[in-house]
Coordinates of C-alpha atoms in Angstrom, one line a residue:
X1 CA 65.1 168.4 172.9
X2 CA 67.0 170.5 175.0
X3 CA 65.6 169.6 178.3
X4 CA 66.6 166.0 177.3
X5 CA 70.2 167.0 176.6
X6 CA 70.0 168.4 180.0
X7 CA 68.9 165.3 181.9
X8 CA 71.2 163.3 179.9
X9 CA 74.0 165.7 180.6
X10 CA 75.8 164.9 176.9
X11 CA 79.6 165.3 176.8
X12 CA 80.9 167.9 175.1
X13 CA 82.4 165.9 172.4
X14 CA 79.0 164.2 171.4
X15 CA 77.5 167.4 171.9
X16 CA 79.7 168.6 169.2
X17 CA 79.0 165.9 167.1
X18 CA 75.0 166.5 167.1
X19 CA 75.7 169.9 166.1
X20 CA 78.3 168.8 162.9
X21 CA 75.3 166.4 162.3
X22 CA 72.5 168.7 162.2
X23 CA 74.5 171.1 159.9
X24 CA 75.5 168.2 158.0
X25 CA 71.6 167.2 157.1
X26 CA 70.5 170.9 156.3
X27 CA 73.4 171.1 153.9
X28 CA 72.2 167.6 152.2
X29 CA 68.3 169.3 152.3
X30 CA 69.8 172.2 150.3
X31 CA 71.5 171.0 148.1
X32 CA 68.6 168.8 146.6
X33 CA 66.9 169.9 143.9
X34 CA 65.7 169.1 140.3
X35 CA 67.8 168.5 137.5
X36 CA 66.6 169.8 133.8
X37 CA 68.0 168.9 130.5
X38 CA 67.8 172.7 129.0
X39 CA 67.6 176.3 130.0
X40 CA 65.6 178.8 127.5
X41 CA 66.3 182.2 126.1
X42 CA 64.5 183.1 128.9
X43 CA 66.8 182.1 131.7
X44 CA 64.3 179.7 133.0
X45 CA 64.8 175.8 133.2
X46 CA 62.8 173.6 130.6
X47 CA 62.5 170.0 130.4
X48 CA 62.3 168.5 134.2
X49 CA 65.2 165.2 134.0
X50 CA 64.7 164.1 137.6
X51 CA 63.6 165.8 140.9
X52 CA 65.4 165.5 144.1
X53 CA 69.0 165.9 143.0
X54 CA 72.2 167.6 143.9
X55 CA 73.8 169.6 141.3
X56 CA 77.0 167.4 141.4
X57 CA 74.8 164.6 140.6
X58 CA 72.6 166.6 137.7
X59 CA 76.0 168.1 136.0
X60 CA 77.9 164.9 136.2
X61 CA 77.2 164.1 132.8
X62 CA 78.9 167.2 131.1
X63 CA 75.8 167.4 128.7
X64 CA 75.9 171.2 127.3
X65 CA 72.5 172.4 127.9
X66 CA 71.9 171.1 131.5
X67 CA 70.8 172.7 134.1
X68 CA 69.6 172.7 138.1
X69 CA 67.5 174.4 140.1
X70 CA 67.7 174.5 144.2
X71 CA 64.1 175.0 144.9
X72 CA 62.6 171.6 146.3
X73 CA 59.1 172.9 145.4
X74 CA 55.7 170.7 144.8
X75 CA 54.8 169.5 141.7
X76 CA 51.6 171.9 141.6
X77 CA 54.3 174.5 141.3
X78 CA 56.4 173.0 138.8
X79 CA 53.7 172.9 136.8
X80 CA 52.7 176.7 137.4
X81 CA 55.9 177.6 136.6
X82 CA 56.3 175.4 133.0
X83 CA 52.8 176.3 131.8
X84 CA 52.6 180.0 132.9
X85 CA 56.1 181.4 133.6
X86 CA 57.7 179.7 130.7
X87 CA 60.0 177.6 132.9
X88 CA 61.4 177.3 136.1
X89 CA 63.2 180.5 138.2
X90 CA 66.7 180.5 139.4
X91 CA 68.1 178.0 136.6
X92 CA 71.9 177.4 137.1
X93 CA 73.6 176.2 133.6
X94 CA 76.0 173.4 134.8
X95 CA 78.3 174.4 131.9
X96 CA 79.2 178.2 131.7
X97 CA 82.4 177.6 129.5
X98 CA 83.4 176.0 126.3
X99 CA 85.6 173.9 129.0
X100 CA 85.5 170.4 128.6
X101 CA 82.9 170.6 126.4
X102 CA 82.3 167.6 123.7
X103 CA 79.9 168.3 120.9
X104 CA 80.7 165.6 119.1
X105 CA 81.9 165.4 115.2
X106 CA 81.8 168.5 112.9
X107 CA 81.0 171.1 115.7
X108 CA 82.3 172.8 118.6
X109 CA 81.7 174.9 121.4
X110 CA 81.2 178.5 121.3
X111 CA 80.6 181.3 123.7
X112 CA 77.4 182.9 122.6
X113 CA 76.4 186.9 122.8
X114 CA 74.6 185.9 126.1
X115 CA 78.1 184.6 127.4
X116 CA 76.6 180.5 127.3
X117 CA 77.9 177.7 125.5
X118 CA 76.6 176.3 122.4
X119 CA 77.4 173.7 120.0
X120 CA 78.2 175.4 116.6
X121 CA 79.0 173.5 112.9
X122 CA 82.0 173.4 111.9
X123 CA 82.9 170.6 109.7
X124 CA 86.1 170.0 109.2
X125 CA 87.2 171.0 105.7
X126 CA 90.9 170.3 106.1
X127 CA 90.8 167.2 103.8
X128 CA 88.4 168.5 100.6
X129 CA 90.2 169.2 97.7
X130 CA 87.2 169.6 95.3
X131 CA 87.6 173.3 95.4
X132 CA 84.1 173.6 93.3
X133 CA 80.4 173.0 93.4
X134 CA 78.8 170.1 94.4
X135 CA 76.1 168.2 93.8
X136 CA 73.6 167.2 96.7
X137 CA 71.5 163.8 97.4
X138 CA 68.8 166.3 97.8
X139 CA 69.1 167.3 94.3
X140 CA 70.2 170.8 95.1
X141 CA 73.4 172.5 94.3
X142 CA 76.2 173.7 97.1
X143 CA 78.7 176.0 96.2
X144 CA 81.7 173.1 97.6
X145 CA 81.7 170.3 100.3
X146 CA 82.0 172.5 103.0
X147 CA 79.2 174.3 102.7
X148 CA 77.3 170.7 102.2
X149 CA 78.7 169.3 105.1
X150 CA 77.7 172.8 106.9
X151 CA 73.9 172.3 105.6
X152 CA 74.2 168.4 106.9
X153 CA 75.4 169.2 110.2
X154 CA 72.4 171.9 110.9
X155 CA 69.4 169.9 109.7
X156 CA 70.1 166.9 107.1
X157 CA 72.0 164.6 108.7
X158 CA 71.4 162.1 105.4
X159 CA 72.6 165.0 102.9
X160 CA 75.5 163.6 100.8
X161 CA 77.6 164.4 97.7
X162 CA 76.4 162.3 94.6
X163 CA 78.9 164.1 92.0
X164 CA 81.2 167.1 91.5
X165 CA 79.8 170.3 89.8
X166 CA 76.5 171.6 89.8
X167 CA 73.3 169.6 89.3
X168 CA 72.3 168.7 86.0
X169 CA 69.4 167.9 83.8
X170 CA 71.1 165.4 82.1
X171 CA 73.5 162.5 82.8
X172 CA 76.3 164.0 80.2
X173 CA 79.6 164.7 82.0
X174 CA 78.1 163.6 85.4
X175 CA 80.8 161.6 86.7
X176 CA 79.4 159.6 89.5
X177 CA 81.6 157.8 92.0
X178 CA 82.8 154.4 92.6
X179 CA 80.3 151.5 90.9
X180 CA 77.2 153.8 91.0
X181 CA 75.1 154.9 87.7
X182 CA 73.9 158.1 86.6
X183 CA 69.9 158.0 86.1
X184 CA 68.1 160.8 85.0
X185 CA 64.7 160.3 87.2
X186 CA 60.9 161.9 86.0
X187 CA 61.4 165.7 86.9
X188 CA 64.4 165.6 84.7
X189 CA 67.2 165.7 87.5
X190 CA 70.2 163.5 87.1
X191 CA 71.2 161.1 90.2
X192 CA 74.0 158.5 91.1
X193 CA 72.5 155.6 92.4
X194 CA 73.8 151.7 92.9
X195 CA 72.2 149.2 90.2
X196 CA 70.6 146.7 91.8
X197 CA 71.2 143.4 89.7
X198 CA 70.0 141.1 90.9
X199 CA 65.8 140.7 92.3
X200 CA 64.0 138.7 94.1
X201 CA 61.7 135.9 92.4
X202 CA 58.3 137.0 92.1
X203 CA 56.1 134.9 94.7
X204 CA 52.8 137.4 93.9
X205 CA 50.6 138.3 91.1
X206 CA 49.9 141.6 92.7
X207 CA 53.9 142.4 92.3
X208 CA 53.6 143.0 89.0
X209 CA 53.8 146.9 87.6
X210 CA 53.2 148.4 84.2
X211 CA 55.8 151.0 83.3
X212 CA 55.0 154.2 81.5
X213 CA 57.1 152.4 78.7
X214 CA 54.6 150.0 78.2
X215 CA 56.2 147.5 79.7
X216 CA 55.1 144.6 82.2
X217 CA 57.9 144.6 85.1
X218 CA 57.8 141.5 87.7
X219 CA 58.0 143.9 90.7
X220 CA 59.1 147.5 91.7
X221 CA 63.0 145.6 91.8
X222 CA 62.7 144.6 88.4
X223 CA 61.5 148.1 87.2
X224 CA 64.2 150.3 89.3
X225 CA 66.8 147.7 88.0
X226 CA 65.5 148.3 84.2
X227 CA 65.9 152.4 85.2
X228 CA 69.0 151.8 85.8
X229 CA 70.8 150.0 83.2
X230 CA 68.8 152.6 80.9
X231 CA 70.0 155.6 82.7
X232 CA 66.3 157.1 82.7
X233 CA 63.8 157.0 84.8
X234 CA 60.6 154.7 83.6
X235 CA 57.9 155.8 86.3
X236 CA 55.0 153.0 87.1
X237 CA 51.9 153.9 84.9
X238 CA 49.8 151.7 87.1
X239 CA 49.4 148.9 89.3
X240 CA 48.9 145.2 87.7
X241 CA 50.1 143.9 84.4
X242 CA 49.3 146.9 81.1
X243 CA 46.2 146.4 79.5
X244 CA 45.5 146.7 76.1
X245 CA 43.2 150.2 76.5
X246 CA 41.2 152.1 74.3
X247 CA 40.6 155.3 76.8
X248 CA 40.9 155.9 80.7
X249 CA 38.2 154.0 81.2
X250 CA 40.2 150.7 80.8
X251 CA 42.7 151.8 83.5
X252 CA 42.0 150.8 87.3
X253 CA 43.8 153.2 88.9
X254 CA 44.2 152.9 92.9
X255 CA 43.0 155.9 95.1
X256 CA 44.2 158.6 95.4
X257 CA 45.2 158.5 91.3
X258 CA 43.1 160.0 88.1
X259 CA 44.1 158.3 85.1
X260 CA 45.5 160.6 82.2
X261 CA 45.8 160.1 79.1
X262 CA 48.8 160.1 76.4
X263 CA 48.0 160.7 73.3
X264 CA 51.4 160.5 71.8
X265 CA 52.0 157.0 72.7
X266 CA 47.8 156.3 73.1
X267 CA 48.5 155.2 76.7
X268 CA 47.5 155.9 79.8
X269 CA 48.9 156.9 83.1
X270 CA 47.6 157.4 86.7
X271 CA 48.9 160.2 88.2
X272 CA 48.2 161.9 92.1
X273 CA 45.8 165.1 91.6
X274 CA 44.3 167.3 94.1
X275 CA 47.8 168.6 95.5
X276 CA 47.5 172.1 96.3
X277 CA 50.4 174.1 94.6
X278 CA 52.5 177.1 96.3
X279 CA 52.9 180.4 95.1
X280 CA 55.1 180.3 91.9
X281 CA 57.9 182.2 91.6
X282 CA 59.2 184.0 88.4
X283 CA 61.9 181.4 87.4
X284 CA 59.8 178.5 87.7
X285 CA 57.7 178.5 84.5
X286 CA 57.6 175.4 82.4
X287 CA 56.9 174.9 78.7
X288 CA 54.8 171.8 78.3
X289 CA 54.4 169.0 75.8
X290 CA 51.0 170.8 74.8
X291 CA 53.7 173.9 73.7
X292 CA 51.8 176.3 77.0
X293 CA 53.8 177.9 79.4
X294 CA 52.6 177.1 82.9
X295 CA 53.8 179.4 86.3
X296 CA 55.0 176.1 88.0
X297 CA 55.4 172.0 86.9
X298 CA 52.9 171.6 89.7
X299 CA 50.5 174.3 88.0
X300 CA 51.0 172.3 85.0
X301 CA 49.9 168.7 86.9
X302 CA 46.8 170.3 88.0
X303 CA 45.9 171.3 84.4
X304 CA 46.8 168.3 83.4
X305 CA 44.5 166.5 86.2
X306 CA 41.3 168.8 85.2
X307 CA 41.9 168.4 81.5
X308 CA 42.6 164.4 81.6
X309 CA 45.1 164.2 79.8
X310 CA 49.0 164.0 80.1
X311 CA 51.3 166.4 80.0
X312 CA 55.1 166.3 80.6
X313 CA 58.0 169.4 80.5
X314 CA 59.7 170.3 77.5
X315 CA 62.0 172.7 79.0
X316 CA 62.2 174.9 82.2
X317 CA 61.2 178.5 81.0
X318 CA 58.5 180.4 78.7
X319 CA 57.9 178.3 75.2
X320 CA 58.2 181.7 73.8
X321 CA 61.6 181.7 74.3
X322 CA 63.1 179.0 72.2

């Protein structure tokens, strides 16, 4: 190369400009790298977005959590380094402030102890004026909105309020909102939920569901519809129109169902069995319709699924105690 530039004799202005040039590529070659959508705990990059970028191409989007590495290495080594070394070395964050940052609705940015941004929860709370508990579409109990919205924001993003105060057992003095009905479903839990009125016509014999009422229902619509305007939940006893039975034995029950028997109302019911239960804790003893205390409701199913027959709560808590 340099023998040619002496035969050539280059002026020193294009000289000049080879030079600019030359440092003008080896710039561009350094700057390319990879792009990765998150850095670790570990400082390394995670997640390969694109190879062969500059890092004012890979932090142009201003997503918190990006990051970019210089090294234009092989893929054999990326792959070293991702399986082995828990990430990539040399991981730049493209955000190292709050600045700028959007984390969209209900949270914000804020420095963590490692000095990086993160997107934190924090509804908004400004605008609840229902100081007291509230009552979940999960069917569990937050001390107000704010700690619901808090709960929905880290992990349930379909968690909403059905009614004001704490859960309930029954649909007394639950006041749910707007044109919705208070139903208290099979586990004895009271819900707000929108009556459907109207169904669909029934185009199919296999629609049809017996109800634990004893009652033929044109279709899952028609039953949820009769649960509604009753305000109680009427469970499906079985598949198909009811049959006049004498035991069990009379009841086709689909798999994964044992059919047990109610004496009470000399019915029967097919139920799931064969769930394993968890360790029951202390407050979660049931007193059954056979007047025995099980640990758990689900302790109580599987008794109820060796013995054959059905059994329902009478009350949370020891039948000793009332």
């Amino acid at each position: 190369m340099l023998r040619m530039l002496r035969k050539h004799q280059l002026r020193p202005g294009v000289l000049l400009l080879l030079v600019w040039l030359c440092h003008f590529l080896q710039d561009q070659k350094v700057q390319a790298g990879n792009c990765w959508l998150q850095q670790g705990r570990n400082g390394r990059c995670q997640v390969l977005y694109m190879p062969g970028m500059s890092r004012e191409e890979c932090c142009r989007s201003g997503r918190l959590g990006t990051s970019w590495s210089e090294e234009d290495v092989p893929n054999s080594t990326l792959f070293r380094w991702m399986i082995f070394n828990g990430g990539a070395p040399n991981c730049i964050l493209c955000k190292e402030t709050c600045d700028n940052v959007d984390c969209g609705p209900g949270k914000r940015c804020k420095m963590s102890k490692r000095s990086r941004p993160r997107c934190v929860c924090a509804p908004d709370c400004s605008n609840v004026t229902w100081k007291g508990p509230v009552c979940g579409s999960d069917g569990k109990t937050y001390k107000d909105e704010c700690a619901l919205l808090k709960a929905k924001c880290k992990s349930h993003p379909d968690l909403d309020i059905q009614y004001q105060g704490k859960c309930k057992k029954t649909c007394r003095d639950v006041l749910c909102p707007g044109s919705s009905t208070c139903v208290v479903d099979q586990t004895n839990n009271a819900y707000c939920v929108t009556c459907n009125r109207i169904c669909p016509e029934v185009t199919s014999p296999e629609q049809y569901l017996c109800g634990n009422d004893g009652i033929i229902y044109a279709s899952a619509c028609h039953l949820r519809r009769a649960t509604c305007l009753q305000g109680r939940s009427i469970g499906v006893a079985y598949e198909g129109k009811c049959v006049k039975a004498k035991s069990c034995n009379d009841i086709h029950c689909s798999a994964g169902k044992k059919c047990l028997w109610d004496a009470r109302m000399n019915r029967g019911r097919c139920s799931v069995c064969g769930e394993p239960c968890p360790e029951s804790r202390s407050d979660e003893s049931v007193c059954a319709s056979d007047n025995s205390t099980y640990p758990s409701e689900c302790s109580m199913k599987q008794a109820a699924c060796a013995m054959g027959v059905l059994l329902e709560v009478k009350y949370s808590g020891s039948c000793n105690c009332k």
